[in-house]
């Protein structure tokens, strides 16, 4: 037991009238929502990197956090893990997520780095034996070290491709060993700084083959979790290949992987790509590739990824509504890929940022569930397309331009617009959030 | 002969030292560039809509242009065509483009509207017999009339789908009759204002089937031109389905149309989607779907489509460099989907906006060609990937994670970063523009 | 009594559990909030232009609305006024706003146009005698007609300056005659399309003198209302002079008008300028120039002014919190400068868009008031600056660099950062919204 | 002499046909432009921070550069200075700029830090005795260290205010000692992360008083250079107080400093604030506060400050045109606040990035000068406002609304729009770039 969170007791559900900051007002793991426990809907995860590894830097500022576990040794890494599991217990969190680089010190060679990883994976595995917190997903950090500056799978240097492939093998092994329910790939350096030195065709071939190898390895080792790609349009690169859900879908189709890989969608990345979060979720669901979510918002007045904890119930309700419509999570969950503001120095800030975010998500989930149960929104949506139920209309979808042209002439078709009722639907929505 | 352009003689190439505004300084149709006439590289087209039909409105302002042909009669439409061909002759333009709604008056019914269209198509056809200007592409306006307010192919109302299909048949017929080299679809209303009343899955099915019917009809009538989709992310809709090149590619793959349909890429739309123009061009080329371009810029400080004439040689050179690398246009060309600023009231403005834009494109093409001939940029690009030529490296692309992992360990691979030399390549570039 | 709203009864407060769409759930004019009636806090206004004059056009589409009063005659204008007052009564709205161009037909000359205006002002004045709805503000439309395409006060053509000055005189007269509580200037064309043809210095001089004449005329006629400028960064112009609150403040200081003119802040315009709504409100309050608000949101994924009805309680609560902190409105109010989506064709849409928006504002106001009464947020804010209460610290503000430097050395000052507690304050906030 | 640039000879002007990368093609310090040496127009400066101190980090990646002088000792700082002066000599650069934190190691206390600074200032001063490179400006880094995380002058903690004031005193002393021609303040942390914990009024008072003290100290020590504020809208903060030129002007007016302080305008910051670079320059010139420039571009598809070397002659020509129109630089100059891309690892990259940027600026300057000498653009601009020369029109600027209204009626004024000729002016422009 470290003393980092000294004096902070586990957070309990105390209801909306709770007086303490250290209470869940809305999140109650056992509350039933649409016939399922709230915890089993939301499947919250803490992100190891932002919560325990990020030092508070930004492009114009250095470290603001001073954590006792900051350092390069295995002992530091073990203390970090100790603190992590203490946070999981305080929050009652069912899941966590990690990159290899978050949990282990870098070594002088690949072999040493991998040995460090496996040592810490063992340590975490032991901690998990007495913890209720499971692994939602693991992933490899293929973007921070200078060797990845020009990409990982898409690097012009085949040695970096090799290093990356070997690293992903290690991380998939580690994820499988810890019972992870998904394996995620985020290609922060899979993109370019300038087209002038970039061969898009070669890099796409490299990326396609790399992902295929990941899928093959999954089957080889019998990993049952889902493989997920996390789209992001840009930052750190000028332009990234996994721009958004639609782009990833086209990539999967191109390489025949659309039934093997799904997406992990982050609100902040959706915004940066010019979409709303609910757009990306609804699109992924309609394409059959909705996997999991990173629940961290962007600031709408900032042009970069601010990775803030969610704070808007109406916005998040839109997201859970799409997730519930799609049937809810299977292997996926709600990962807080969210970092404290760099001025939020105290251990209490770390705990309460999660508490507030979980309450926002709980309210949003309940609102979305109530609206779905209410049913009026779905009735209104279906009614708008009801004309397509008529056989002569449905038949047009298996017809041809000539025949439809003839029908328009023959029947004197002249369509009359009908109200889209957007504001009325927004009013309906607002009764629930 | 109308008197709209009275006193404006045909524009001739007079070289960089020309003193008149009414001269081409750089555009010389017969100048040979990379073994081909400049005109045959650039394949310029005038857009009927912006040049002859747009009244100068904006969201906060009414009509500023007062053209003698503005009106709703066939006589007005004929005068508009007369003026159009006068502009083509003044510019010596090899191509034009049109929507149905640009060239004909709307009728009271589909049949009357179609009859109007065919009457004007005949009239234009006659004019083309004595003109050297050909049709680059035709298209249907499925976005301006209120019947399309909720979409055309993706409308919840099947009657609008029918109307749209019948209209596209007419427009493909008209395009074929006029010898058009392409047929374009821009889905300005194929998208949504709010997800609350939208069924993404149904609308995608409608859009996929609609496009398939277009392809089937092309083959049925023996149209030899290319079918092109013009991507745009948003505006007029909150969100459009043909967001960008990558999205269109995924859509084509989904419906098995990737060998039947290409893209018409507009600079302004690329910008709105968060890409550079050259990105969209290079991506389309690498995916094998580069068709044609709309050469009109956006203002970088405006969040909407300003459709301005191009004015930056370095930027446009980037575009033509990608086009030349991809082998140049086949059926495609350079369409000025550009409108005068609404304060540019005079006939001279219309002529000189095209003249200036053509000169910018000519300079850009020559710069791009010179750089390509120079060869150093492509040598530098290839050198960056040269490591992949080694057999043991190339073999990784048919290997697996286990084997590569073993190799990294065995060989102690530890990649050392090499400079990407971006600024040096930018310097090289700047020697040519 | 027209039959436009036939069958729609006045909207009443029925509480959150109301079952009808046609009810206020949260807006209750007589409910006391911080010791004042809710209606007197919010001071809602209907905007004549969007609600009655806008035909549903957008840059790519024509008219979608078909209103019986659309036309160019005085009879049309009277019918429009009749319908307007019917909406005011249905909503129980305390205020409305108008431009001259919304309420009167354009004439063939200035004199005829002004006569039309005064005829309709008389008609509206008569209607107001039997209505409880008052005029929040009047304004002149100096942007839609082609004569204003290059500006009004800042036009290079002095005749347009003259026309604009004469028009503002008429509109101030009309506003005064109707008992308006403010007079607003929005400079949609006071800006430029290109710097190449623009003289910033001259145009600033023209604008400064114009605004001074407005202030002088206000005093001359004894108008007691406030003069307000509505900032907007761009659109319709490429760049507008009244970019945002800070820019307007600098302009007022430059021409010595900072005690004569305040601002009317619109959420959508704040967003377009890269600010949050609450930023602009807080800044205006701190500068002493907060006047009134236009309560219409932008879509965060659109780069233009969407002028939508508000739908987010948490966002709007931030706005009212700043307004309440600043002491609430005096002459100002909450104007819905919001338009229906162009697919919302029905009279019911127009009514219910306002109803939903008013409920959102009512919830937001109550949340903001509760948080202000709670007091903890203001206590936290003040505590953060408490160090400045120490005399030796406060004294630094009247000291100099040398003395402070000496103090730092002498006392060995070495400041230790303290947590900014952002997430905890966001949690506190979320208990109220 | 270090060996960092071993083998790189001083760069000489060799003309456009030079074959080596290591040559100026367009920059020729002694070439006369508008009667002044090119070097005296452009007044180039190297920025110490990006060129020598930045390690290549970004928000998702660590250090990529491995410079022999990276370290925390005075010896490291001296080696850094040695390398810096070697670069200045290779480039023949007339100026450099620095922050305190770039040139000296941080100490354990203020006193130790200041002693370090002064030691290095002495060292640099000695180097300057044998160098032709002068100091364009100095500045204090009040944003990187964690003590500044909540602001410097605007910090809620008065101790940080004190530390900042003492630091600025040191830096002004250092700048004066080294003969600096300006002193710059960039307020990267003078802003906020959230309004919830921010008191805008207090922070503005602190900022106003701080700047006044800077001005007072300048006069006290007899520093003859200009005091400059560098505006930036956001990043690192969510929102910064010195948002843009207009905002800074309002701030200066508020505190009576508009004749004491000018602005240092950066292209990238102009873009982030929603302006063009030339807008900010033209506005500052028209307000009389144009001081100096940071010549580093943003990527138009990135929402953050990319600080790239300039590469577009037409864009930069717009900037120099405004500077020349305003009379050129007095104390100001062209500082490359530009960093290499983090993949540009080699010493050659650092040299050639500057060489290419200087050539771009030289071409742009010559183009702008030629256009200004040509005169047609200024003639066209003036002609557009020529109507104001008529006495009866000019008189309106000292008239009132009533009188102008009477004139409009009496004379039947009805203005007829005239073309703004934007495209023709763009064509004219393009003859020169
Ligand atoms: Co993120
Ligand atoms: Co994420
Ligand atoms: Co466009
Ligand atoms: Co286009
Ligand atoms: Co607006
Ligand atoms: Co407004
Ligand atoms: Co910068
Ligand atoms: Co700078």
PDB file of C-alpha atoms in Angstrom, chain A residues 263-366:
ATOM      1  CA  UNK A 263     -12.771   0.428 -34.433  1.00  0.00           C
ATOM      2  CA  UNK A 264     -12.128   2.101 -31.106  1.00  0.00           C
ATOM      3  CA  UNK A 265     -13.680   5.552 -31.459  1.00  0.00           C
ATOM      4  CA  UNK A 266     -12.543   8.568 -29.466  1.00  0.00           C
ATOM      5  CA  UNK A 267     -14.697  11.645 -29.105  1.00  0.00           C
ATOM      6  CA  UNK A 268     -11.751  13.995 -29.460  1.00  0.00           C
ATOM      7  CA  UNK A 269     -10.561  12.336 -32.628  1.00  0.00           C
ATOM      8  CA  UNK A 270     -14.054  12.429 -34.129  1.00  0.00           C
ATOM      9  CA  UNK A 271     -14.140  16.181 -33.543  1.00  0.00           C
ATOM     10  CA  UNK A 272     -10.707  16.722 -35.073  1.00  0.00           C
ATOM     11  CA  UNK A 273     -11.849  14.902 -38.199  1.00  0.00           C
ATOM     12  CA  UNK A 274     -14.830  17.216 -38.572  1.00  0.00           C
ATOM     13  CA  UNK A 275     -17.439  14.777 -37.306  1.00  0.00           C
ATOM     14  CA  UNK A 276     -19.546  14.547 -34.204  1.00  0.00           C
ATOM     15  CA  UNK A 277     -18.854  11.637 -31.850  1.00  0.00           C
ATOM     16  CA  UNK A 278     -22.332  10.228 -32.492  1.00  0.00           C
ATOM     17  CA  UNK A 279     -21.698  10.353 -36.234  1.00  0.00           C
ATOM     18  CA  UNK A 280     -18.654   8.151 -35.932  1.00  0.00           C
ATOM     19  CA  UNK A 281     -20.482   5.756 -33.640  1.00  0.00           C
ATOM     20  CA  UNK A 282     -23.572   5.538 -35.825  1.00  0.00           C
ATOM     21  CA  UNK A 283     -21.473   5.079 -38.938  1.00  0.00           C
ATOM     22  CA  UNK A 284     -19.347   2.350 -37.383  1.00  0.00           C
ATOM     23  CA  UNK A 285     -22.485   0.579 -36.193  1.00  0.00           C
ATOM     24  CA  UNK A 286     -24.044   0.766 -39.645  1.00  0.00           C
ATOM     25  CA  UNK A 287     -20.853  -0.674 -41.146  1.00  0.00           C
ATOM     26  CA  UNK A 288     -20.669  -3.430 -38.542  1.00  0.00           C
ATOM     27  CA  UNK A 289     -17.323  -2.349 -37.099  1.00  0.00           C
ATOM     28  CA  UNK A 290     -18.226  -0.643 -33.820  1.00  0.00           C
ATOM     29  CA  UNK A 291     -15.883  -2.012 -31.174  1.00  0.00           C
ATOM     30  CA  UNK A 292     -15.113   0.229 -28.214  1.00  0.00           C
ATOM     31  CA  UNK A 293     -14.849   3.888 -27.214  1.00  0.00           C
ATOM     32  CA  UNK A 294     -12.376   6.328 -25.731  1.00  0.00           C
ATOM     33  CA  UNK A 295     -14.510   8.704 -23.710  1.00  0.00           C
ATOM     34  CA  UNK A 296     -12.585  11.925 -23.642  1.00  0.00           C
ATOM     35  CA  UNK A 297     -13.657  15.185 -25.089  1.00  0.00           C
ATOM     36  CA  UNK A 298     -11.917  17.841 -27.061  1.00  0.00           C
ATOM     37  CA  UNK A 299     -12.300  21.489 -26.369  1.00  0.00           C
ATOM     38  CA  UNK A 300     -14.358  22.825 -29.262  1.00  0.00           C
ATOM     39  CA  UNK A 301     -12.257  25.974 -29.435  1.00  0.00           C
ATOM     40  CA  UNK A 302      -8.957  24.104 -29.674  1.00  0.00           C
ATOM     41  CA  UNK A 303      -7.576  22.589 -32.834  1.00  0.00           C
ATOM     42  CA  UNK A 304      -5.675  19.792 -31.125  1.00  0.00           C
ATOM     43  CA  UNK A 305      -6.461  16.809 -28.971  1.00  0.00           C
ATOM     44  CA  UNK A 306      -7.099  18.044 -25.452  1.00  0.00           C
ATOM     45  CA  UNK A 307      -8.117  14.628 -24.054  1.00  0.00           C
ATOM     46  CA  UNK A 308     -10.287  16.082 -21.318  1.00  0.00           C
ATOM     47  CA  UNK A 309     -12.614  14.157 -19.060  1.00  0.00           C
ATOM     48  CA  UNK A 310     -16.206  14.292 -20.347  1.00  0.00           C
ATOM     49  CA  UNK A 311     -18.453  16.860 -18.741  1.00  0.00           C
ATOM     50  CA  UNK A 312     -21.554  17.221 -20.905  1.00  0.00           C
ATOM     51  CA  UNK A 313     -24.438  14.864 -20.213  1.00  0.00           C
ATOM     52  CA  UNK A 314     -26.401  15.772 -23.367  1.00  0.00           C
ATOM     53  CA  UNK A 315     -23.429  15.126 -25.612  1.00  0.00           C
ATOM     54  CA  UNK A 316     -22.517  11.840 -24.009  1.00  0.00           C
ATOM     55  CA  UNK A 317     -26.137  10.717 -24.077  1.00  0.00           C
ATOM     56  CA  UNK A 318     -26.017  11.017 -27.867  1.00  0.00           C
ATOM     57  CA  UNK A 319     -23.074   8.639 -27.830  1.00  0.00           C
ATOM     58  CA  UNK A 320     -24.626   6.020 -25.570  1.00  0.00           C
ATOM     59  CA  UNK A 321     -27.852   6.214 -27.519  1.00  0.00           C
ATOM     60  CA  UNK A 322     -25.991   5.060 -30.625  1.00  0.00           C
ATOM     61  CA  UNK A 323     -24.201   2.375 -28.633  1.00  0.00           C
ATOM     62  CA  UNK A 324     -27.429   1.086 -27.130  1.00  0.00           C
ATOM     63  CA  UNK A 325     -29.160   1.134 -30.523  1.00  0.00           C
ATOM     64  CA  UNK A 326     -26.286  -0.959 -31.824  1.00  0.00           C
ATOM     65  CA  UNK A 327     -26.852  -3.497 -29.049  1.00  0.00           C
ATOM     66  CA  UNK A 328     -24.314  -2.243 -26.519  1.00  0.00           C
ATOM     67  CA  UNK A 329     -20.743  -3.297 -26.002  1.00  0.00           C
ATOM     68  CA  UNK A 330     -19.590  -6.870 -26.395  1.00  0.00           C
ATOM     69  CA  UNK A 331     -15.830  -6.926 -25.867  1.00  0.00           C
ATOM     70  CA  UNK A 332     -15.632  -3.120 -25.884  1.00  0.00           C
ATOM     71  CA  UNK A 333     -16.047  -0.603 -23.105  1.00  0.00           C
ATOM     72  CA  UNK A 334     -15.688   3.014 -22.033  1.00  0.00           C
ATOM     73  CA  UNK A 335     -12.036   3.885 -21.673  1.00  0.00           C
ATOM     74  CA  UNK A 336     -11.107   7.242 -20.189  1.00  0.00           C
ATOM     75  CA  UNK A 337      -8.276   8.175 -22.531  1.00  0.00           C
ATOM     76  CA  UNK A 338      -8.389  11.424 -20.617  1.00  0.00           C
ATOM     77  CA  UNK A 339      -5.736  13.355 -18.868  1.00  0.00           C
ATOM     78  CA  UNK A 340      -5.944  15.780 -16.009  1.00  0.00           C
ATOM     79  CA  UNK A 341      -5.318  19.371 -16.894  1.00  0.00           C
ATOM     80  CA  UNK A 342      -1.654  19.955 -16.204  1.00  0.00           C
ATOM     81  CA  UNK A 343      -2.507  22.317 -13.345  1.00  0.00           C
ATOM     82  CA  UNK A 344      -4.465  19.589 -11.541  1.00  0.00           C
ATOM     83  CA  UNK A 345      -1.573  18.465  -9.396  1.00  0.00           C
ATOM     84  CA  UNK A 346      -3.215  16.683  -6.487  1.00  0.00           C
ATOM     85  CA  UNK A 347      -4.048  12.994  -6.027  1.00  0.00           C
ATOM     86  CA  UNK A 348      -7.586  14.138  -5.280  1.00  0.00           C
ATOM     87  CA  UNK A 349      -7.787  15.651  -8.759  1.00  0.00           C
ATOM     88  CA  UNK A 350      -6.984  12.283 -10.307  1.00  0.00           C
ATOM     89  CA  UNK A 351      -9.637  10.497  -8.303  1.00  0.00           C
ATOM     90  CA  UNK A 352     -12.337  13.125  -8.693  1.00  0.00           C
ATOM     91  CA  UNK A 353     -11.811  13.625 -12.404  1.00  0.00           C
ATOM     92  CA  UNK A 354     -12.746   9.979 -12.842  1.00  0.00           C
ATOM     93  CA  UNK A 355     -15.616  10.201 -10.382  1.00  0.00           C
ATOM     94  CA  UNK A 356     -17.150  13.165 -12.168  1.00  0.00           C
ATOM     95  CA  UNK A 357     -16.701  11.581 -15.569  1.00  0.00           C
ATOM     96  CA  UNK A 358     -18.292   8.340 -14.432  1.00  0.00           C
ATOM     97  CA  UNK A 359     -21.271  10.208 -13.074  1.00  0.00           C
ATOM     98  CA  UNK A 360     -21.655  12.096 -16.353  1.00  0.00           C
ATOM     99  CA  UNK A 361     -21.571   8.806 -18.251  1.00  0.00           C
ATOM    100  CA  UNK A 362     -24.043   7.196 -15.881  1.00  0.00           C
ATOM    101  CA  UNK A 363     -26.522  10.035 -16.314  1.00  0.00           C
ATOM    102  CA  UNK A 364     -26.024   9.902 -20.053  1.00  0.00           C
ATOM    103  CA  UNK A 365     -26.539   6.161 -20.220  1.00  0.00           C
ATOM    104  CA  UNK A 366     -29.740   6.360 -18.219  1.00  0.00           C
TER     105      UNK A 366
END
